[in-house]
PDB file of C-alpha atoms and ligand atoms in Angstrom:
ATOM      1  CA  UNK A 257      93.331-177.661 176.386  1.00 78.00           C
ATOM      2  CA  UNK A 258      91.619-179.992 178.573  1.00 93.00           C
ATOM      3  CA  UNK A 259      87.929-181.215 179.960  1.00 97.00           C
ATOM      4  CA  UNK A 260      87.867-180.174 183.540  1.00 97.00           C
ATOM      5  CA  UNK A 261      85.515-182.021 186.032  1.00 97.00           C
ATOM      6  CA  UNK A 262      82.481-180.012 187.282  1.00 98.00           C
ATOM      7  CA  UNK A 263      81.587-179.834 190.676  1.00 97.00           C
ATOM      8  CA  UNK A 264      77.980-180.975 191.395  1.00 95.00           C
ATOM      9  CA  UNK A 265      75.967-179.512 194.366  1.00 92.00           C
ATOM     10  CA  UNK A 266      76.204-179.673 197.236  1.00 90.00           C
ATOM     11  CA  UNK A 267      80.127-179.884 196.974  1.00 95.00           C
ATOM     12  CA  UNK A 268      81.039-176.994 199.499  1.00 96.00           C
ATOM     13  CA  UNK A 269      83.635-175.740 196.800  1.00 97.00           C
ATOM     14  CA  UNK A 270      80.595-174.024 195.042  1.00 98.00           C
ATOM     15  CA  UNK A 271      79.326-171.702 197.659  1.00 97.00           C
ATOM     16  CA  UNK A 272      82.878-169.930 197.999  1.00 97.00           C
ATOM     17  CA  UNK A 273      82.821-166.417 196.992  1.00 98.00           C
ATOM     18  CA  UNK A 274      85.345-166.460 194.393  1.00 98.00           C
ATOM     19  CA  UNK A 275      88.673-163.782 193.916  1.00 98.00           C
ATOM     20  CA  UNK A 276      88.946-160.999 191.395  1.00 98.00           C
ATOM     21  CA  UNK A 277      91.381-161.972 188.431  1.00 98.00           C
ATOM     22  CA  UNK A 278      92.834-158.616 188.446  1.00 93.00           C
ATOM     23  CA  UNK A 279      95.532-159.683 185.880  1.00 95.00           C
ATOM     24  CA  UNK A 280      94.606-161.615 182.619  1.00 96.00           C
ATOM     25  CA  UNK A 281      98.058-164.199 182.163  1.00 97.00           C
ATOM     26  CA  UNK A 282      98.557-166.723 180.260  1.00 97.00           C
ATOM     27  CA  UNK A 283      97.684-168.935 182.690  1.00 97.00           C
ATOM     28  CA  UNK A 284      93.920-167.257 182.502  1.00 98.00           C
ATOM     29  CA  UNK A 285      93.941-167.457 178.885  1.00 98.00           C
ATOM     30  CA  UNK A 286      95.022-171.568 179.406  1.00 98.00           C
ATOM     31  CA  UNK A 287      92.070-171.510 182.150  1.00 98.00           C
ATOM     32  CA  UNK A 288      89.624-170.068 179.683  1.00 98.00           C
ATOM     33  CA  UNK A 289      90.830-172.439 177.135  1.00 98.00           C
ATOM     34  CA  UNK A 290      90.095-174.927 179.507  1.00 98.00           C
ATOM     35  CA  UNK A 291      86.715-173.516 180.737  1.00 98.00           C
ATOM     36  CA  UNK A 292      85.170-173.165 176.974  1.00 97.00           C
ATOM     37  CA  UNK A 293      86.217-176.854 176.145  1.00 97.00           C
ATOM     38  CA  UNK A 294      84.436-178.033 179.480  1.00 98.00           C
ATOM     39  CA  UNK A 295      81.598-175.952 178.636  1.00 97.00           C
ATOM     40  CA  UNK A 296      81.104-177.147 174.698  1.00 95.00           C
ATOM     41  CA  UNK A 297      81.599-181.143 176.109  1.00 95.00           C
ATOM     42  CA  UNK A 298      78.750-181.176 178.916  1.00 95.00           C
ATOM     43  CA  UNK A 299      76.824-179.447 176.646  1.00 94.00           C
ATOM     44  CA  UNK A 300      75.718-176.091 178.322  1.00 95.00           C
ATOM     45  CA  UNK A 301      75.538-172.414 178.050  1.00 96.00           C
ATOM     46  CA  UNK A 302      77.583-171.131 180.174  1.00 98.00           C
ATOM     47  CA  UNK A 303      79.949-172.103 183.083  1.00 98.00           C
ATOM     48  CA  UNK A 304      82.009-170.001 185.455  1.00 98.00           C
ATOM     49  CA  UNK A 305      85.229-170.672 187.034  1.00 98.00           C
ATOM     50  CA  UNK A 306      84.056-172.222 190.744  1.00 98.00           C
ATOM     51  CA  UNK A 307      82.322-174.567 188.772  1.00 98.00           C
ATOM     52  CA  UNK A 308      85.713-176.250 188.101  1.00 98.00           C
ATOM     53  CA  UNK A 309      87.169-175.507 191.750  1.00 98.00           C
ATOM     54  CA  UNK A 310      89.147-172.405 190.402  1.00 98.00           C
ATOM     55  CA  UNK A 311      87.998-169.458 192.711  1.00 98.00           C
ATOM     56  CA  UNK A 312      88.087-166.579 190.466  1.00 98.00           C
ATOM     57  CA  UNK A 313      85.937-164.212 189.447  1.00 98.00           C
ATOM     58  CA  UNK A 314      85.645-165.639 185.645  1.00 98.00           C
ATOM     59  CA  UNK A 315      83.012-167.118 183.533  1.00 98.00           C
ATOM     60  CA  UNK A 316      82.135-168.078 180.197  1.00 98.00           C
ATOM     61  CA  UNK A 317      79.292-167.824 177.570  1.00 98.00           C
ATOM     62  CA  UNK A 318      78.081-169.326 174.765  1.00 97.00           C
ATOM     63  CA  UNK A 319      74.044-168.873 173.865  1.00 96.00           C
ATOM     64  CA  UNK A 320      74.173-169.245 169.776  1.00 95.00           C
ATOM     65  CA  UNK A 321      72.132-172.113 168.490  1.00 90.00           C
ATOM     66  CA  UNK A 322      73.995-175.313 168.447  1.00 81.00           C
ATOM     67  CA  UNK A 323      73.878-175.835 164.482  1.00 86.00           C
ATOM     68  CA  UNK A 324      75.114-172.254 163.746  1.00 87.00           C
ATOM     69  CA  UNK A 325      78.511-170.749 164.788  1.00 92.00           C
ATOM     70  CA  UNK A 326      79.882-170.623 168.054  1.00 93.00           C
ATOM     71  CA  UNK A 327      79.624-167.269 169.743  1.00 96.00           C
ATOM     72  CA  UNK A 328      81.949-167.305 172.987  1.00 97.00           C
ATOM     73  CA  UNK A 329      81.948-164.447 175.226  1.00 98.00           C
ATOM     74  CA  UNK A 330      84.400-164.425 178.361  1.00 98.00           C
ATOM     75  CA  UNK A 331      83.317-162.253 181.269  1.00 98.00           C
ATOM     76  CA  UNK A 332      86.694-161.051 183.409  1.00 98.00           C
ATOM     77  CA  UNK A 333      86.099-159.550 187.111  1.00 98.00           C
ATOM     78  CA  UNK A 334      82.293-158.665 185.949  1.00 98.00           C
ATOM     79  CA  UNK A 335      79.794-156.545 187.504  1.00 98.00           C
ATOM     80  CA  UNK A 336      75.812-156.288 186.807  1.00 98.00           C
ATOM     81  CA  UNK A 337      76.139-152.393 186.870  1.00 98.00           C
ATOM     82  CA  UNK A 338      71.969-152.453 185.685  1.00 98.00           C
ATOM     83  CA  UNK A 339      69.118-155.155 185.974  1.00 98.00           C
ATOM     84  CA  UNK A 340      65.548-154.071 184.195  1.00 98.00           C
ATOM     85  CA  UNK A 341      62.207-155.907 184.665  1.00 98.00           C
ATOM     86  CA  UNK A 342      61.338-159.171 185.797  1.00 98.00           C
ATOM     87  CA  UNK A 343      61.151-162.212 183.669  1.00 97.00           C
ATOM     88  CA  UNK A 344      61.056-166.201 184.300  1.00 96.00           C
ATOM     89  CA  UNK A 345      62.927-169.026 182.536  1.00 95.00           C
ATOM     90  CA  UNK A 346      63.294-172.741 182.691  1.00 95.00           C
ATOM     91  CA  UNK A 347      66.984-172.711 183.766  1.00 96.00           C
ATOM     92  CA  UNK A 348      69.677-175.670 184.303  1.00 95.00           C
ATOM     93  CA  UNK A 349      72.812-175.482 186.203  1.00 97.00           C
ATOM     94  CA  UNK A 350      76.095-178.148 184.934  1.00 97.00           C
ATOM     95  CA  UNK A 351      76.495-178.556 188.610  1.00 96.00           C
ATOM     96  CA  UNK A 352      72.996-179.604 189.106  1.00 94.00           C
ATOM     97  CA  UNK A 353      72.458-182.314 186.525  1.00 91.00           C
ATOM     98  CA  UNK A 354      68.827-183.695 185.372  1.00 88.00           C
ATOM     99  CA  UNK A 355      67.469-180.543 187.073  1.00 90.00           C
ATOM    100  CA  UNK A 356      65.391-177.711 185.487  1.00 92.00           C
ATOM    101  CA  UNK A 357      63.597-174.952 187.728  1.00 92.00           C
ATOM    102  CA  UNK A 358      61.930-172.329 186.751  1.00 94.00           C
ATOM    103  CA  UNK A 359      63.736-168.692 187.936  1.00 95.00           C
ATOM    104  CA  UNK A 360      62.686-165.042 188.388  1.00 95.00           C
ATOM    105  CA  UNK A 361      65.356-162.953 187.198  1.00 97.00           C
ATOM    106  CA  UNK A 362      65.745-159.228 185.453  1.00 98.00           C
ATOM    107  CA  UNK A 363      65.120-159.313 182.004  1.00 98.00           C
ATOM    108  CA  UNK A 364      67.630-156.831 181.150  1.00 98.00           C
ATOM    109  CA  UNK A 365      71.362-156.922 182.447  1.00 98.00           C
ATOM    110  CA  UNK A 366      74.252-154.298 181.757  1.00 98.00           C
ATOM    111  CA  UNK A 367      77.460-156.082 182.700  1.00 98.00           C
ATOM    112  CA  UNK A 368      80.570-154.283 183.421  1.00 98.00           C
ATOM    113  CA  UNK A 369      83.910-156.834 182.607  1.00 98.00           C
ATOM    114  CA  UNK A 370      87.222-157.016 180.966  1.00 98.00           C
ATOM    115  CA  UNK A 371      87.808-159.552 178.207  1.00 97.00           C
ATOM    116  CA  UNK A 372      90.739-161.337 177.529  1.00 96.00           C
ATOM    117  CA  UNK A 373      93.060-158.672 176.322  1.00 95.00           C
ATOM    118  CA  UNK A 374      92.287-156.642 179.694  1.00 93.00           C
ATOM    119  CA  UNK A 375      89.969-154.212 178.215  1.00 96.00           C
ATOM    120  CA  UNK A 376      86.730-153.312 179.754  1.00 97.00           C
ATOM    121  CA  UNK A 377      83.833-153.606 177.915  1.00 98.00           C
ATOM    122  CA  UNK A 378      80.139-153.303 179.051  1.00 98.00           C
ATOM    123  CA  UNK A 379      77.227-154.887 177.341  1.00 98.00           C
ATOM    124  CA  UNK A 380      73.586-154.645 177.826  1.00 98.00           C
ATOM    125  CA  UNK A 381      71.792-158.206 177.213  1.00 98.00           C
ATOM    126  CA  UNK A 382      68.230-159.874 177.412  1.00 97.00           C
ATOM    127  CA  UNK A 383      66.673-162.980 176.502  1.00 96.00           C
ATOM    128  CA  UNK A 384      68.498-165.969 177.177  1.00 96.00           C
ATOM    129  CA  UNK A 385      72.438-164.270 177.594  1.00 98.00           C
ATOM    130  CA  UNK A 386      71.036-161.808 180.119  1.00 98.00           C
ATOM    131  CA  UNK A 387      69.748-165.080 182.252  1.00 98.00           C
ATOM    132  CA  UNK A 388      72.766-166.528 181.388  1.00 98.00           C
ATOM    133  CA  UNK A 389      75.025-163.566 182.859  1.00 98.00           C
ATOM    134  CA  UNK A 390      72.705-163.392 185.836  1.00 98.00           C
ATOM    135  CA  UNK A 391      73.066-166.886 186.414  1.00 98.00           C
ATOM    136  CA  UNK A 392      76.916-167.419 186.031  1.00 98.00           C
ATOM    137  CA  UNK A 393      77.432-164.027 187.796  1.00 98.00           C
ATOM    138  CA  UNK A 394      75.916-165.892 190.602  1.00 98.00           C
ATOM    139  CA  UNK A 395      78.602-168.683 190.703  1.00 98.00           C
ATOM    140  CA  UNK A 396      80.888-166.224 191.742  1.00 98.00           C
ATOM    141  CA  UNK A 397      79.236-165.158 195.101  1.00 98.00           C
ATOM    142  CA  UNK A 398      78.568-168.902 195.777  1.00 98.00           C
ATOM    143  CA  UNK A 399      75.594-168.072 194.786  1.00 98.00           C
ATOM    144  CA  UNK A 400      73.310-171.438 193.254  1.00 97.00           C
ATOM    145  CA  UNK A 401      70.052-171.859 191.473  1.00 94.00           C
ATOM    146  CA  UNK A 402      68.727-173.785 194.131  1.00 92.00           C
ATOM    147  CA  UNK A 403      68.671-170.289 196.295  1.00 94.00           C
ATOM    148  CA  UNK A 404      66.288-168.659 194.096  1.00 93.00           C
ATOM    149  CA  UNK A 405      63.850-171.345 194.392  1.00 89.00           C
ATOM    150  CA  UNK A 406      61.278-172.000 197.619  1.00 88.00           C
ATOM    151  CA  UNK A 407      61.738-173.828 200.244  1.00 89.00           C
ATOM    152  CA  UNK A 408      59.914-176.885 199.758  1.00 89.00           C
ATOM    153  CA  UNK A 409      61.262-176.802 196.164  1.00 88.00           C
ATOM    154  CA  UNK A 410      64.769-176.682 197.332  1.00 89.00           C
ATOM    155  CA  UNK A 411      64.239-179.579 199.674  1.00 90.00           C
ATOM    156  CA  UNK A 412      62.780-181.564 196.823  1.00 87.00           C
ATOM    157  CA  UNK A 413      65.672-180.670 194.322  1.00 85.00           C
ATOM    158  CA  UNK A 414      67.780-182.069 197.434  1.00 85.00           C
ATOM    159  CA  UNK A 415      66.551-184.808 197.573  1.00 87.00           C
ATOM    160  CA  UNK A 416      66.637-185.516 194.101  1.00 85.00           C
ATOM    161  CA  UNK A 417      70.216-184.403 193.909  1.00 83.00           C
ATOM    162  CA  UNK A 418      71.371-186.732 196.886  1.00 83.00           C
ATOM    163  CA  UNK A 419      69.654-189.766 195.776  1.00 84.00           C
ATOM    164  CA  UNK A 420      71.466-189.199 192.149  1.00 80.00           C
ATOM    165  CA  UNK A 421      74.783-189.183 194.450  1.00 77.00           C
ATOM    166  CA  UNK A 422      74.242-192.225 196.058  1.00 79.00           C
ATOM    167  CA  UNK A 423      73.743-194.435 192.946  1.00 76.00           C
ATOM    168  CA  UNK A 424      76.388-192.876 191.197  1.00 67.00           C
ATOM    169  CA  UNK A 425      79.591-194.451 190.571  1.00 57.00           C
ATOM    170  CA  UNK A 426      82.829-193.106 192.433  1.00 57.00           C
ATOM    171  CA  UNK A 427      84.598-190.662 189.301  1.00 54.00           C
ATOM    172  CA  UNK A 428      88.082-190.134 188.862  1.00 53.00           C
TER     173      UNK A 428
HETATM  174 ZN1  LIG B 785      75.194-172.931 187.070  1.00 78.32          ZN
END
């Protein structure tokens, strides 16, 4: 297992629509592996597969409190089969660091997916894992948060983003 960089925005390697898995290998097991022990380091909630600069349609979950047990959920090839309501929440993104905007999004998801012994599975969420499905589903399409905000927003979150780049030091 190993910490994997994350892309930050606007690194063009996050807005590419990302490749079914089709077949869950080892390999996807080692990348999931990988993917949860990136996640649990940053801290954060959730992080799909572009995020690391692996195309695939792949992400993984973890909402449960952070002084309680871990609760990982991996989410193979999904699909948001159902979205009910409207609701808004103070999101963050591990590929937009120091940022927090607030997002409309459904407050009820069914997701359609395959877990990591190949069988589907379908789940109906709200609340925070329901945002957080919505969100990392999103990854996959090159989709970022910074598209559901407005336009002066997004030029402000920009901004912010850029100047954070430019006083940054080089990483390996
Ligand atoms: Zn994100």
């Amino acid at each position: 297992m190993a910490v994997r960089t994350i892309l930050h925005y606007p690194d063009k390697r996050l807005r590419v629509k990302a490749e079914p898995v089709r077949e869950v290998t080892p390999e996807i097991r080692a990348l999931v592996d990988d993917m949860a022990e990136t996640m649990y380091a940053a801290p954060g909630v959730g992080l799909a597969a572009p995020q690391i600069g692996v195309a695939l349609r792949l992400f993984v979950i973890d909402v449960a409190p952070a002084d309680g047990p871990s609760d990982l959920r991996v989410f193979v090839d999904p699909t948001i089969v159902a979205r009910e309501g409207t609701t808004s929440w103070e999101e963050g993104c591990l590929s937009f660091p120091g940022i927090r905007e607030d997002i409309e999004r459904a407050e009820r998801v069914t997701v359609r997916a395959r877990d990591l012994d190949g069988n589907t599975f379908e789940l109906t969420a709200e609340g925070l894992l329901a945002i957080a499905i919505q969100h990392e589903n999103d990854h996959l399409d090159g989709k970022l948060m910074i598209d559901h905000v407005s336009l002066l927003k997004r030029r402000m979150m920009d901004r912010e983003l850029r100047k954070r780049q430019a006083t940054q030091q080089p990483r390996a």
